[in-house]
Short mmCIF file of C-alpha atoms in Angstrom, two decimals:
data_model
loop_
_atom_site.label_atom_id
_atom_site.label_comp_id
_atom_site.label_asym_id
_atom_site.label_seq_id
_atom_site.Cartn_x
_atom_site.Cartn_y
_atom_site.Cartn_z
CA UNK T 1 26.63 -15.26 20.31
CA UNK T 2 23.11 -15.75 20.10
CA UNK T 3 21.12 -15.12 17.05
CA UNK T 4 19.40 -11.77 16.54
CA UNK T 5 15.77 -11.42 17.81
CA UNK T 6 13.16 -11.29 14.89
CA UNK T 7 10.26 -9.14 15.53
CA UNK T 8 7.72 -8.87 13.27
CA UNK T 9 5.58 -5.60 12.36
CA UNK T 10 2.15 -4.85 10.16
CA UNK T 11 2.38 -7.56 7.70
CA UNK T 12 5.83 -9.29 8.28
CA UNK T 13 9.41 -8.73 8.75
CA UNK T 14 11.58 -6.26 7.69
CA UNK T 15 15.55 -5.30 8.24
CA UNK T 16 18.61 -3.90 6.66
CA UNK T 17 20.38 -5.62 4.08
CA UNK T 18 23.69 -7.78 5.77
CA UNK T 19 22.79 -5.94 8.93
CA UNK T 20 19.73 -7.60 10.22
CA UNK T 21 18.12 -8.66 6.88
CA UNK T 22 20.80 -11.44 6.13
CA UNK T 23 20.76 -15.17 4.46
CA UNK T 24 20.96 -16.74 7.96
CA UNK T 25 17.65 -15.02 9.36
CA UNK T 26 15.96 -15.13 6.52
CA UNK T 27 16.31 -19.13 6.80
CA UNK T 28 15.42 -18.65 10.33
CA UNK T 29 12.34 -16.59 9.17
CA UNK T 30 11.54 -19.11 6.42
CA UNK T 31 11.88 -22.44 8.72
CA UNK T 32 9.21 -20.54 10.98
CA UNK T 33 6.70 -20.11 8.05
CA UNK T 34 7.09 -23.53 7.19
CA UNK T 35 6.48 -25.12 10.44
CA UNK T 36 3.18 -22.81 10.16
CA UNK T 37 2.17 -23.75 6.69
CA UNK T 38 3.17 -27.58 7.57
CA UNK T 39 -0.10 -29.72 7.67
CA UNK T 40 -2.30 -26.80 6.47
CA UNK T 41 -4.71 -27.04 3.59
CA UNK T 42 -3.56 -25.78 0.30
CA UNK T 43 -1.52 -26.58 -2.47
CA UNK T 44 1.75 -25.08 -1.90
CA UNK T 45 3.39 -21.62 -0.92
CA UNK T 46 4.38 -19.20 -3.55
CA UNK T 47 7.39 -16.83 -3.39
CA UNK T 48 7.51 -13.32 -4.61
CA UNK T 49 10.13 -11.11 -5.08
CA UNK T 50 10.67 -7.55 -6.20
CA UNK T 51 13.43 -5.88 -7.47
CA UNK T 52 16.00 -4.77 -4.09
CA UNK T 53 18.92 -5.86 -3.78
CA UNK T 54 19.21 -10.09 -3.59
CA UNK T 55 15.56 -9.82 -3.50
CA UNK T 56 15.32 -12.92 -6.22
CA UNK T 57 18.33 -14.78 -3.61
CA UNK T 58 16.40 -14.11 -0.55
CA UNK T 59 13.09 -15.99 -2.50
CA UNK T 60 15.33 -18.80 -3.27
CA UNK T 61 16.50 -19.52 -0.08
CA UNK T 62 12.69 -19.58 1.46
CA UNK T 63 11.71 -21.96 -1.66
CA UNK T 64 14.39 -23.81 -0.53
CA UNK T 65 13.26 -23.97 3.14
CA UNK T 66 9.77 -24.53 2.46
CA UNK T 67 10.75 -27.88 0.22
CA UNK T 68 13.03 -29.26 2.76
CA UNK T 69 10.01 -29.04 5.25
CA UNK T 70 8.03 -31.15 2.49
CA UNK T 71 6.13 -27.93 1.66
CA UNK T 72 5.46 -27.90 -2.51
CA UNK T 73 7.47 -24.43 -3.11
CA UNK T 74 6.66 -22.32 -5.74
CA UNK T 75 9.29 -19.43 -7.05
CA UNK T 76 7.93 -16.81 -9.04
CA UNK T 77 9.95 -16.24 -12.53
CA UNK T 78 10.10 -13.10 -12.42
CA UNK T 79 9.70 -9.89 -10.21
CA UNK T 80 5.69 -10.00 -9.70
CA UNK T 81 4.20 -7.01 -8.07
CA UNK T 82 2.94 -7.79 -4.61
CA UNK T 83 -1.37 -7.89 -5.35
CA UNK T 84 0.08 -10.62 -8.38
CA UNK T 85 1.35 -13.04 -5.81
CA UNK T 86 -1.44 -12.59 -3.60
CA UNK T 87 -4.06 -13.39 -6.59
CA UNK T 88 -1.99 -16.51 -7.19
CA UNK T 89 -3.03 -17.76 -3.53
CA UNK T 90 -6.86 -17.66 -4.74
CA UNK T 91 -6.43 -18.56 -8.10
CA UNK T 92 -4.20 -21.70 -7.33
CA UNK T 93 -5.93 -22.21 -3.89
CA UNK T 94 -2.04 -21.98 -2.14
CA UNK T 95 -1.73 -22.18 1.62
CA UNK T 96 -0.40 -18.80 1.27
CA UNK T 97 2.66 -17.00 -0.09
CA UNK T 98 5.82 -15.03 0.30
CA UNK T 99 6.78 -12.04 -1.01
CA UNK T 100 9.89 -10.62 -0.05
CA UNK T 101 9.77 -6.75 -0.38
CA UNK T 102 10.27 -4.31 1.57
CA UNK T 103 7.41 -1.86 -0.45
CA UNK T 104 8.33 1.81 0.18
CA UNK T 105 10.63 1.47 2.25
CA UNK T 106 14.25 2.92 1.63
CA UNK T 107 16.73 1.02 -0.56
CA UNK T 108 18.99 -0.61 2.21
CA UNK T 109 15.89 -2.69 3.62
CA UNK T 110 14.36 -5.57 2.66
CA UNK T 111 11.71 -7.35 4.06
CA UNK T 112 9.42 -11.06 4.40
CA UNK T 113 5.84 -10.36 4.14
CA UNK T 114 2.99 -12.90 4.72
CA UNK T 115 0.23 -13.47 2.59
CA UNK T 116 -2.72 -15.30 4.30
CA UNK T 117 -5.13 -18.14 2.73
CA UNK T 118 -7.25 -15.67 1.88
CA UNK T 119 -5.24 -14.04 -0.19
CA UNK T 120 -4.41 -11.08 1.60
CA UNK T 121 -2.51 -9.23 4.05
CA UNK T 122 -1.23 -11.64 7.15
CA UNK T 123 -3.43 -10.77 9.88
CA UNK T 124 -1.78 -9.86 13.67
CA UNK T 125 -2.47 -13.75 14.82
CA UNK T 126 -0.91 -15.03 11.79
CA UNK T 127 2.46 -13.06 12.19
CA UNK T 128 2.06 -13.51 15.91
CA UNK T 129 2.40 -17.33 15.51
CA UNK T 130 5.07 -17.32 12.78
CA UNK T 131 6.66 -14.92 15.30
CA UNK T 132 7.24 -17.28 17.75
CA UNK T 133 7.77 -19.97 16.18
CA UNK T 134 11.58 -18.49 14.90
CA UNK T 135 13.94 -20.64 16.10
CA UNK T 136 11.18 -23.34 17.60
CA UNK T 137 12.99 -26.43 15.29
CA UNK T 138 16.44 -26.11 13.33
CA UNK T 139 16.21 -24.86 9.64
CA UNK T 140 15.78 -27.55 7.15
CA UNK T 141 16.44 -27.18 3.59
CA UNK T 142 17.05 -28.48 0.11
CA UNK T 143 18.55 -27.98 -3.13
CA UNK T 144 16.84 -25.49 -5.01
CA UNK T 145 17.05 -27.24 -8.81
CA UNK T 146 14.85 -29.89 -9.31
CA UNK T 147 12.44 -29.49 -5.78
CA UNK T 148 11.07 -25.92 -6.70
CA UNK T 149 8.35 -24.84 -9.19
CA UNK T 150 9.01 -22.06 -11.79
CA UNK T 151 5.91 -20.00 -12.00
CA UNK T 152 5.14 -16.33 -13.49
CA UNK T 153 1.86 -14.99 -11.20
CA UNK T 154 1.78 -11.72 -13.24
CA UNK T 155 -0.26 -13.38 -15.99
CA UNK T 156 -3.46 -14.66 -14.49
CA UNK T 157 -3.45 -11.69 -12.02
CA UNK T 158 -3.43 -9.30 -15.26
CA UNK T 159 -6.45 -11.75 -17.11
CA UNK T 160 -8.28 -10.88 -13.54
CA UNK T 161 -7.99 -7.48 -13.45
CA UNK T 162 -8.80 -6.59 -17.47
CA UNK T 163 -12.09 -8.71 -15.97
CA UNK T 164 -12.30 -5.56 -13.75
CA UNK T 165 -12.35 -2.60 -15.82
CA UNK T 166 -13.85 -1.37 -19.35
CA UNK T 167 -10.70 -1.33 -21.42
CA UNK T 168 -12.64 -1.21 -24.56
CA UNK T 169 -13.36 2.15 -23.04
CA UNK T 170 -10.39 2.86 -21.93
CA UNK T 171 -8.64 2.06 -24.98
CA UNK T 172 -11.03 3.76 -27.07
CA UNK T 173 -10.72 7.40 -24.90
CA UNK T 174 -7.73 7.75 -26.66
CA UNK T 175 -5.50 8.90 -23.59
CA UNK T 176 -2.37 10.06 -23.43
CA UNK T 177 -0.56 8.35 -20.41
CA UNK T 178 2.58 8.16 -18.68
CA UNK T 179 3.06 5.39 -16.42
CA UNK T 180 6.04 5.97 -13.69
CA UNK T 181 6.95 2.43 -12.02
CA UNK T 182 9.34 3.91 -9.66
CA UNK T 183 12.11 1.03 -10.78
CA UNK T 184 10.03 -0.92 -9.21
CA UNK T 185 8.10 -4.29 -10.13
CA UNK T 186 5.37 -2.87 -11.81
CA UNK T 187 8.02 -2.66 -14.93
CA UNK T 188 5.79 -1.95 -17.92
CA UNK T 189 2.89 -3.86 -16.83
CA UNK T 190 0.78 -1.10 -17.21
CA UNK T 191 1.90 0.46 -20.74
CA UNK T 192 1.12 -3.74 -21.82
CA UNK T 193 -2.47 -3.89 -20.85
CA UNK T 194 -2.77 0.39 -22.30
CA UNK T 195 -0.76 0.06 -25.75
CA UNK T 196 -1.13 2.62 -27.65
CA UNK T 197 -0.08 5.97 -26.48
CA UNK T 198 1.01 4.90 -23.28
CA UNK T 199 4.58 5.09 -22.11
CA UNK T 200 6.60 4.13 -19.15
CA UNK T 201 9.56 5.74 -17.32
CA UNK T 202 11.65 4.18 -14.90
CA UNK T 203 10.62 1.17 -15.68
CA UNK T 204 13.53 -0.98 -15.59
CA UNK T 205 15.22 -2.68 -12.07
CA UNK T 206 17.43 -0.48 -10.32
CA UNK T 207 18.12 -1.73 -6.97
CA UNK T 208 18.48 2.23 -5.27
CA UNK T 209 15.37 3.55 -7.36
CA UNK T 210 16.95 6.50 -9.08
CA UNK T 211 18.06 7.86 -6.10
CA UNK T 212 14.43 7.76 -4.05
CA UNK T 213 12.58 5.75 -1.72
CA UNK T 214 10.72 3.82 -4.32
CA UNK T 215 7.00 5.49 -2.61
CA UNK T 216 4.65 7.40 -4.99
CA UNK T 217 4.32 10.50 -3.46
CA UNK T 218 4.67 14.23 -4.45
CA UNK T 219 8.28 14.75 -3.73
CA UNK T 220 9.62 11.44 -5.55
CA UNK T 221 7.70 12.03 -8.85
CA UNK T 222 9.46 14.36 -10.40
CA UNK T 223 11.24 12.92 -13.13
CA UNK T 224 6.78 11.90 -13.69
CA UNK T 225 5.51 15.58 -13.21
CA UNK T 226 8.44 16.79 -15.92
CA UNK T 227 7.02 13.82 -18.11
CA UNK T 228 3.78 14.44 -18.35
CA UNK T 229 4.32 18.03 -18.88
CA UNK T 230 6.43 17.50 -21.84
CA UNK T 231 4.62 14.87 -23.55
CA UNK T 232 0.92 16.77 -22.54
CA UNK T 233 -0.22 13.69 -21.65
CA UNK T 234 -3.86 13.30 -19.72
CA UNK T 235 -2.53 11.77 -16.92
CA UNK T 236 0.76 10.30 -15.50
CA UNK T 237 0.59 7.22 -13.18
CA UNK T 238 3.03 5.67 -10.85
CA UNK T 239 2.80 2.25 -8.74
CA UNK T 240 5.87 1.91 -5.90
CA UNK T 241 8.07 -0.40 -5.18
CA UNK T 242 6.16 -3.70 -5.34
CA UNK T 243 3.13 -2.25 -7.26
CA UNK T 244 0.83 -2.48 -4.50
CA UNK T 245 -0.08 1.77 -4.11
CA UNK T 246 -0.45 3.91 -6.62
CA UNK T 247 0.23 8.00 -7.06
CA UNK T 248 -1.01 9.80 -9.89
CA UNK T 249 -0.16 13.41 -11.52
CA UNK T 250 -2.96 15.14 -13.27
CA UNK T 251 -3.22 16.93 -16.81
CA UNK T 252 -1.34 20.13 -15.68
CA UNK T 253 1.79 18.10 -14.23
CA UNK T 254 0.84 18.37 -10.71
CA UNK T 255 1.03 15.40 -8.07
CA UNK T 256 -2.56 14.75 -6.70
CA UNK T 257 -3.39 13.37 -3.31
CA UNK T 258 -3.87 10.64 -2.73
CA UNK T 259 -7.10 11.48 -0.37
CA UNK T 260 -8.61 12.95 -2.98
CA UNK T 261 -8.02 10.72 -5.44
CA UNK T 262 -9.70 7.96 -3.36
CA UNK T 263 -12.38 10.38 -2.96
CA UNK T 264 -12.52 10.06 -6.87
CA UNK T 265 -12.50 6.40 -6.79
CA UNK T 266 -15.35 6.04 -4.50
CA UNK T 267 -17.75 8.27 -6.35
CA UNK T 268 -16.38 6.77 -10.05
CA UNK T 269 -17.59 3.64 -8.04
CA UNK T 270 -20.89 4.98 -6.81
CA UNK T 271 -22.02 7.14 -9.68
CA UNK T 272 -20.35 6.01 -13.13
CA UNK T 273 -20.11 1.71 -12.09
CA UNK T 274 -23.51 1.67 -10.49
CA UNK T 275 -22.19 -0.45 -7.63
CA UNK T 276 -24.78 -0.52 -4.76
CA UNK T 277 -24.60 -1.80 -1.24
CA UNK T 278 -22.02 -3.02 0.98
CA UNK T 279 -19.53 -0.07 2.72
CA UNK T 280 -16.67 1.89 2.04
CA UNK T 281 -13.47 1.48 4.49
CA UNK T 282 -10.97 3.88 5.14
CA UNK T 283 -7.81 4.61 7.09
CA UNK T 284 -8.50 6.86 10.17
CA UNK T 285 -5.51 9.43 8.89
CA UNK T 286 -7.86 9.51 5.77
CA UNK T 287 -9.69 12.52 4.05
CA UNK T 288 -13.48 13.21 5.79
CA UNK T 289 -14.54 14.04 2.04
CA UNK T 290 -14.86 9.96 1.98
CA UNK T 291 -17.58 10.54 4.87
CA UNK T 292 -19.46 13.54 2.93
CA UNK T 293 -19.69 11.30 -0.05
CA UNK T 294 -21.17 8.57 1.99
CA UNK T 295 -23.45 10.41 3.61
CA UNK T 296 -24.83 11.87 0.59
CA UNK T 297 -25.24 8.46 -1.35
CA UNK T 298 -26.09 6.84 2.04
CA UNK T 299 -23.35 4.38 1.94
CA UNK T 300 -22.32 2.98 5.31
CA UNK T 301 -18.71 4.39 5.78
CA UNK T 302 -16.18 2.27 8.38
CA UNK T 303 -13.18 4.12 10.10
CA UNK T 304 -10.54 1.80 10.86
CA UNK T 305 -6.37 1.76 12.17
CA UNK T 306 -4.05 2.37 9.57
CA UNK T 307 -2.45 -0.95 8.14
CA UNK T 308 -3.99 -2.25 5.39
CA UNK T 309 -4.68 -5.74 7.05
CA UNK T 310 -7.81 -4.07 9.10
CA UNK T 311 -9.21 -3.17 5.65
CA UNK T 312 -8.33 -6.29 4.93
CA UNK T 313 -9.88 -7.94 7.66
CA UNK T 314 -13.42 -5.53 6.90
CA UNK T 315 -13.13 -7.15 2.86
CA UNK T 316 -13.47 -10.61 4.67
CA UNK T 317 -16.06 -10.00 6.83
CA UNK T 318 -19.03 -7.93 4.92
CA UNK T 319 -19.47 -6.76 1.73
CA UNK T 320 -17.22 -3.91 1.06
CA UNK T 321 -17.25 -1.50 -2.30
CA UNK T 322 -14.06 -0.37 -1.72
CA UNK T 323 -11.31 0.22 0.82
CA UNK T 324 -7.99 2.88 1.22
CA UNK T 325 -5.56 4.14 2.66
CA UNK T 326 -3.97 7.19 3.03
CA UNK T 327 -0.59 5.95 1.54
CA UNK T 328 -2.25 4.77 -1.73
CA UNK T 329 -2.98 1.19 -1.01
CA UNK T 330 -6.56 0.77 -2.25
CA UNK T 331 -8.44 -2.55 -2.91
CA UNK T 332 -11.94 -3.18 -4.56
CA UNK T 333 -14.83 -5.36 -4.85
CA UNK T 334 -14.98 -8.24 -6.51
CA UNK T 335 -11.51 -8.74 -6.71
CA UNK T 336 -8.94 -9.88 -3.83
CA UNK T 337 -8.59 -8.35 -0.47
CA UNK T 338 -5.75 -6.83 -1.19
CA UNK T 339 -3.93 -3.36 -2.21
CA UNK T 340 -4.00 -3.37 -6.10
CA UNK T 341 -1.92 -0.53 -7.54
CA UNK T 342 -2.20 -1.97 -11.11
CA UNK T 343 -6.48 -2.19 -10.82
CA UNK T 344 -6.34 1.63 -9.07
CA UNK T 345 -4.92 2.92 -12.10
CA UNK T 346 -7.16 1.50 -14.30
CA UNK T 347 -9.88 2.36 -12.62
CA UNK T 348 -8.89 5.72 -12.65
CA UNK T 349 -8.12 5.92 -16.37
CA UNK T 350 -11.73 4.09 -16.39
CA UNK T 351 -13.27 7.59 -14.81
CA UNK T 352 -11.29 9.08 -17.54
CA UNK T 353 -12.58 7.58 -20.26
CA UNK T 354 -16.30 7.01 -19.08
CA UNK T 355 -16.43 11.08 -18.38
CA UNK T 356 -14.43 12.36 -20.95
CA UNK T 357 -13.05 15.04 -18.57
CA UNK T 358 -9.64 15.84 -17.90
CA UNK T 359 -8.45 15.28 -14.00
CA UNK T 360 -7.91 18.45 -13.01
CA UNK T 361 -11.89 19.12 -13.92
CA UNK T 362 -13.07 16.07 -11.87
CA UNK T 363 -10.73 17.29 -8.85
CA UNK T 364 -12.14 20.87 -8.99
CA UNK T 365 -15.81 19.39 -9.40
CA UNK T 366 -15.04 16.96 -6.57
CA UNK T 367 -14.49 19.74 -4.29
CA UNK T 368 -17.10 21.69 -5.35
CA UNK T 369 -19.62 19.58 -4.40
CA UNK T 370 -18.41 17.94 -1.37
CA UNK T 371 -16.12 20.73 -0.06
CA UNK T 372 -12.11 21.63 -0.23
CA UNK T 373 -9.30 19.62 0.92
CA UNK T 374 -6.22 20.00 1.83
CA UNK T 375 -3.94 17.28 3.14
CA UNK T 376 0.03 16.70 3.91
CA UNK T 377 2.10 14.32 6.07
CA UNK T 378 5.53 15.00 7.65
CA UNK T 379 7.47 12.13 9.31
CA UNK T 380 9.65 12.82 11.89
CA UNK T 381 12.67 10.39 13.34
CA UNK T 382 12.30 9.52 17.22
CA UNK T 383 13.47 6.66 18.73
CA UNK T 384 11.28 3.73 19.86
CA UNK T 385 10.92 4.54 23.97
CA UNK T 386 10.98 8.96 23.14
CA UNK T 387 7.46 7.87 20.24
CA UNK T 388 5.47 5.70 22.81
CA UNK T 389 5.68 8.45 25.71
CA UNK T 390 5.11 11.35 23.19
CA UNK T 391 1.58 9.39 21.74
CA UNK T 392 0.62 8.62 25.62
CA UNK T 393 1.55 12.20 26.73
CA UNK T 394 -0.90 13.18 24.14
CA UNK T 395 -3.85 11.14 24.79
CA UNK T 396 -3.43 12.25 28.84
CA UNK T 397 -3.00 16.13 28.02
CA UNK T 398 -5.70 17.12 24.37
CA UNK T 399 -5.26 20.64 24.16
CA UNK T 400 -8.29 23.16 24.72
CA UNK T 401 -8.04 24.01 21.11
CA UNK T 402 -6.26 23.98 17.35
CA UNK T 403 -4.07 26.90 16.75
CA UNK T 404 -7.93 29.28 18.05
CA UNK T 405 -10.72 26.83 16.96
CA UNK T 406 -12.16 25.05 19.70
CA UNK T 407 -11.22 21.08 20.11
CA UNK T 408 -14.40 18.93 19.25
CA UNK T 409 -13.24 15.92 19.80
CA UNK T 410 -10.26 13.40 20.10
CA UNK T 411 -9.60 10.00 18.62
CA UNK T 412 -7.80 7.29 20.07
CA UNK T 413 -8.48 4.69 17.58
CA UNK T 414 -4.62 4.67 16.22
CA UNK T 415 -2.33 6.99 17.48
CA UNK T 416 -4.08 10.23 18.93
CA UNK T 417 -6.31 12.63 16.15
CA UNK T 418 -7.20 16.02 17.23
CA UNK T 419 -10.15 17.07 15.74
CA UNK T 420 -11.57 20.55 15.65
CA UNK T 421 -15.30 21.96 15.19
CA UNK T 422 -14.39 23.74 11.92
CA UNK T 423 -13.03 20.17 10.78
CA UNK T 424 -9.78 20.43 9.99
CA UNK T 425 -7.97 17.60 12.09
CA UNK T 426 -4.45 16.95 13.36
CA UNK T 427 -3.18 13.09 14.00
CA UNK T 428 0.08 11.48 15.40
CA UNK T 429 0.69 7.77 15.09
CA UNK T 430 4.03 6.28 15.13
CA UNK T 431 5.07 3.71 12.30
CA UNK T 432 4.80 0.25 12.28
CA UNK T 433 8.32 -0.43 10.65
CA UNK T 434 10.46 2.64 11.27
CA UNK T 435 11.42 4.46 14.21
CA UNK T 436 9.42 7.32 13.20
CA UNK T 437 6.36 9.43 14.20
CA UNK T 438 3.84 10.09 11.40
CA UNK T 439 1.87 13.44 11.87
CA UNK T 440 -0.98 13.95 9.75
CA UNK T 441 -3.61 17.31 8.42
CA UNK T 442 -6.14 17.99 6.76
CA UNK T 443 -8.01 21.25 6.68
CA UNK T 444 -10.02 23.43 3.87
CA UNK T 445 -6.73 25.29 2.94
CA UNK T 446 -3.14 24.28 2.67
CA UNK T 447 -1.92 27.37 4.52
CA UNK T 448 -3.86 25.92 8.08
CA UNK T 449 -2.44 22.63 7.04
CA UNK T 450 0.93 23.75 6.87
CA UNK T 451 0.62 25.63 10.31
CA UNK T 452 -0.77 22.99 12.09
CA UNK T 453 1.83 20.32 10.85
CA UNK T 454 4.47 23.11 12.27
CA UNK T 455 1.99 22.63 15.58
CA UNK T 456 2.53 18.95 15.81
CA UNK T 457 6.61 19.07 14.75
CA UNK T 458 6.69 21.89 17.67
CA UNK T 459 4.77 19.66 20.33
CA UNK T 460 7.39 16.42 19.14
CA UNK T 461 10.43 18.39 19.19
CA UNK T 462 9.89 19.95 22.80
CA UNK T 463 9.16 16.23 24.19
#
């Protein structure tokens, strides 16, 4: 029987625990890397882990594959949230790192993600030649004791981001925070750089999450909304799985979107930090407040695919004030080209503090000015060959219009985006590691939203 195919998808490889995801491809996997890495410059690969099931086994085995290729391996001590391992590639000038993860994703998966020299997200080329190199020479390994170096990335990655931030501000606001890490790797991280009157719930490994997929949004942060309620805390703050997004809850209990808190962001970047030049990236399934805020501080704005390695790939290329995405992976300036979920947070409490205004004011200011938003995502299952005809059926056939308001325009850029002249917008893109279809809104009122997500589930179902 011959071994299973390993295809790799935005940033790596992911599969199902003892289905695809097992010991035996995961060497396979690991043997590729290392005939990569072999002869590059650096000092060594690094391997991350979070906290899934055998997570801390799977890292072993790859440390173990990478020495018995003469690689210098590096195992991380602990689970390190993803943006931690990825700092360790700059800050100990690595030819790159592992972290095996599978973010978001549901319990049963797990997943080999590639961090580049650069210290960021593995670009298409990179996958594309670890890719095919699977299976190009037999695995080769060693034992793990004595040929492996213990390491603990979360340190200098915290010393770098307290660099970041004004936490003598911060600390001094005197907020109230609860800090929901999803039983994921961002542990208490947070609650140790806050102190004070900061406290964290699920914060400790469980391998199923509670019962959730481990991904910050509105319908998994329950247990975070009821927190910050009872404790009338300012703000409650969540990172997922491997601590790379972030979702937040605002003063009144009530989960916040993403969009517009990256809408937040941006201006707390423009307005409060004083940070001039360079662009702002975003997703293209992203909020257009981002482009009214540009336009108005005359800020070059940058639409790109979703997948944070284009964002990624903009950070490495020109100067960039900040970059997002609409599932809560945002990176900043200054810092690595990477999703951060620990720095988001702080930044945000940063706005906090520096304003003195609670975050249901900002949101309700932020609108104000720069119009409403409303925003949702549905996923829907369909399988693989059903998703590719449905997205090209779309691009052939645009309708004449949105549920009555004229079509302006579509774009193709990822997936297909419907967008009409009273600017609300309707997008389907399939994902890169699920057989799923992603459809996306945004209009001025959640009632339109709603209607035209019901529009796009209609058009999928009747493929």
């Amino acid at each position: 029987m011959s071994p299973a195919k390993i295809k790799f998808g935005t940033d790596g490889w992911r599969g199902v625990i003892a289905d695809d995801f097992t010991f035996a491809n995961v060497r396979r996997v690991a043997q590729a890397a290392a005939d990569f890495w072999r002869g590059q410059p650096g000092n060594g690969v690094l391997v991350g882990y979070d906290n899934r099931f055998f997570s801390e086994v799977y890292a072993r085995l790859v440390c173990e594959v990478l020495a018995g290729n003469g690689i210098p391996a590096i195992y991380s001590s602990v689970a390190a949230p993803t943006p931690a391992v990825a700092y360790a590639v700059r800050d100990r000038q690595l030819r790159g790192a592992v972290m095996i993860t599978a973010s978001h994703n549901p319990p049963r998966f797990n997943g080999f993600k590639l961090k580049a020299n650069y210290a960021g997200p593995a670009d298409p080329e990179l996958c594309g030649a670890v890719e095919r190199l699977v299976d190009a020479n037999p695995v080769q390994s060693v034992p793990f004791d004595g040929n492996v170096e213990i390491y603990d990335p979360r340190r200098a990655h915290l010393v770098a981001v307290k660099k970041l931030v004004d936490l003598k501000t911060i600390r001094a606001a005197g907020l109230r925070v609860v800090v929901d890490s999803m039983h994921g790797c961002g542990g208490r991280l947070l609650e140790e750089v806050l102190g004070g009157t900061t406290r964290t719930i699920r914060g400790d490994r469980d391998p199923l999450f509670g019962g959730v997929n481990p991904e910050p949004i509105g319908r998994n942060l329950g247990a975070l909304c009821a927190a910050v309620k009872q404790s009338r805390a300012h703000i409650g703050l969540a990172t997922d799985g491997d601590a790379d997004r972030l979702g937040v809850v605002d003063d009144t209990g009530r989960y916040v979107s993403i969009q517009l808190v990256f809408a937040l962001l941006l201006l707390h970047v423009l307005r409060h930090r004083g940070e001039r030049g360079g662009a702002v990236v975003r997703s293209a399934n992203c909020t257009t407040i981002m482009d009214r805020i540009c336009q108005a501080h005359g800020v070059e704005l940058v639409e790109v695919p979703v997948g944070f390695k284009y964002i990624c790939q903009q950070m490495r290329e020109k100067d960039v004030l900040i970059g997002g995405e609409e599932s809560g992976g945002i990176g900043f300036r200054g810092h690595i080209p990477e999703r951060d979920g620990i720095l988001a947070n702080l930044m945000l409490l940063e706005l906090l503090a520096v304003t003195g205004k609670k975050l249901s004011r900002l949101l309700t200011e932020l609108q104000a000015e720069f119009g409403r938003s409303a925003y949702d995502r549905i996923d829907m299952h369909l399988p693989l060959e059903k998703r590719d005809r449905f997205i090209a059926a779309l691009k052939q056939q645009p309708p004449a219009d949105l549920l009555g308001v004229p079509l302006a325009r579509t774009n193709t850029l990822d997936g297909v985006k419907y967008i009409a002249t009273d600017g609300s917008w309707l997008m389907f893109r399939t994902s890169g590691t699920e057989p799923i279809i992603r459809i996306y809104s945004e209009a001025s009122t959640s009632g339109r939203v709603k209607k035209l997500l019901a529009y796009g589930r209609q058009l999928a179902e009747t493929m």
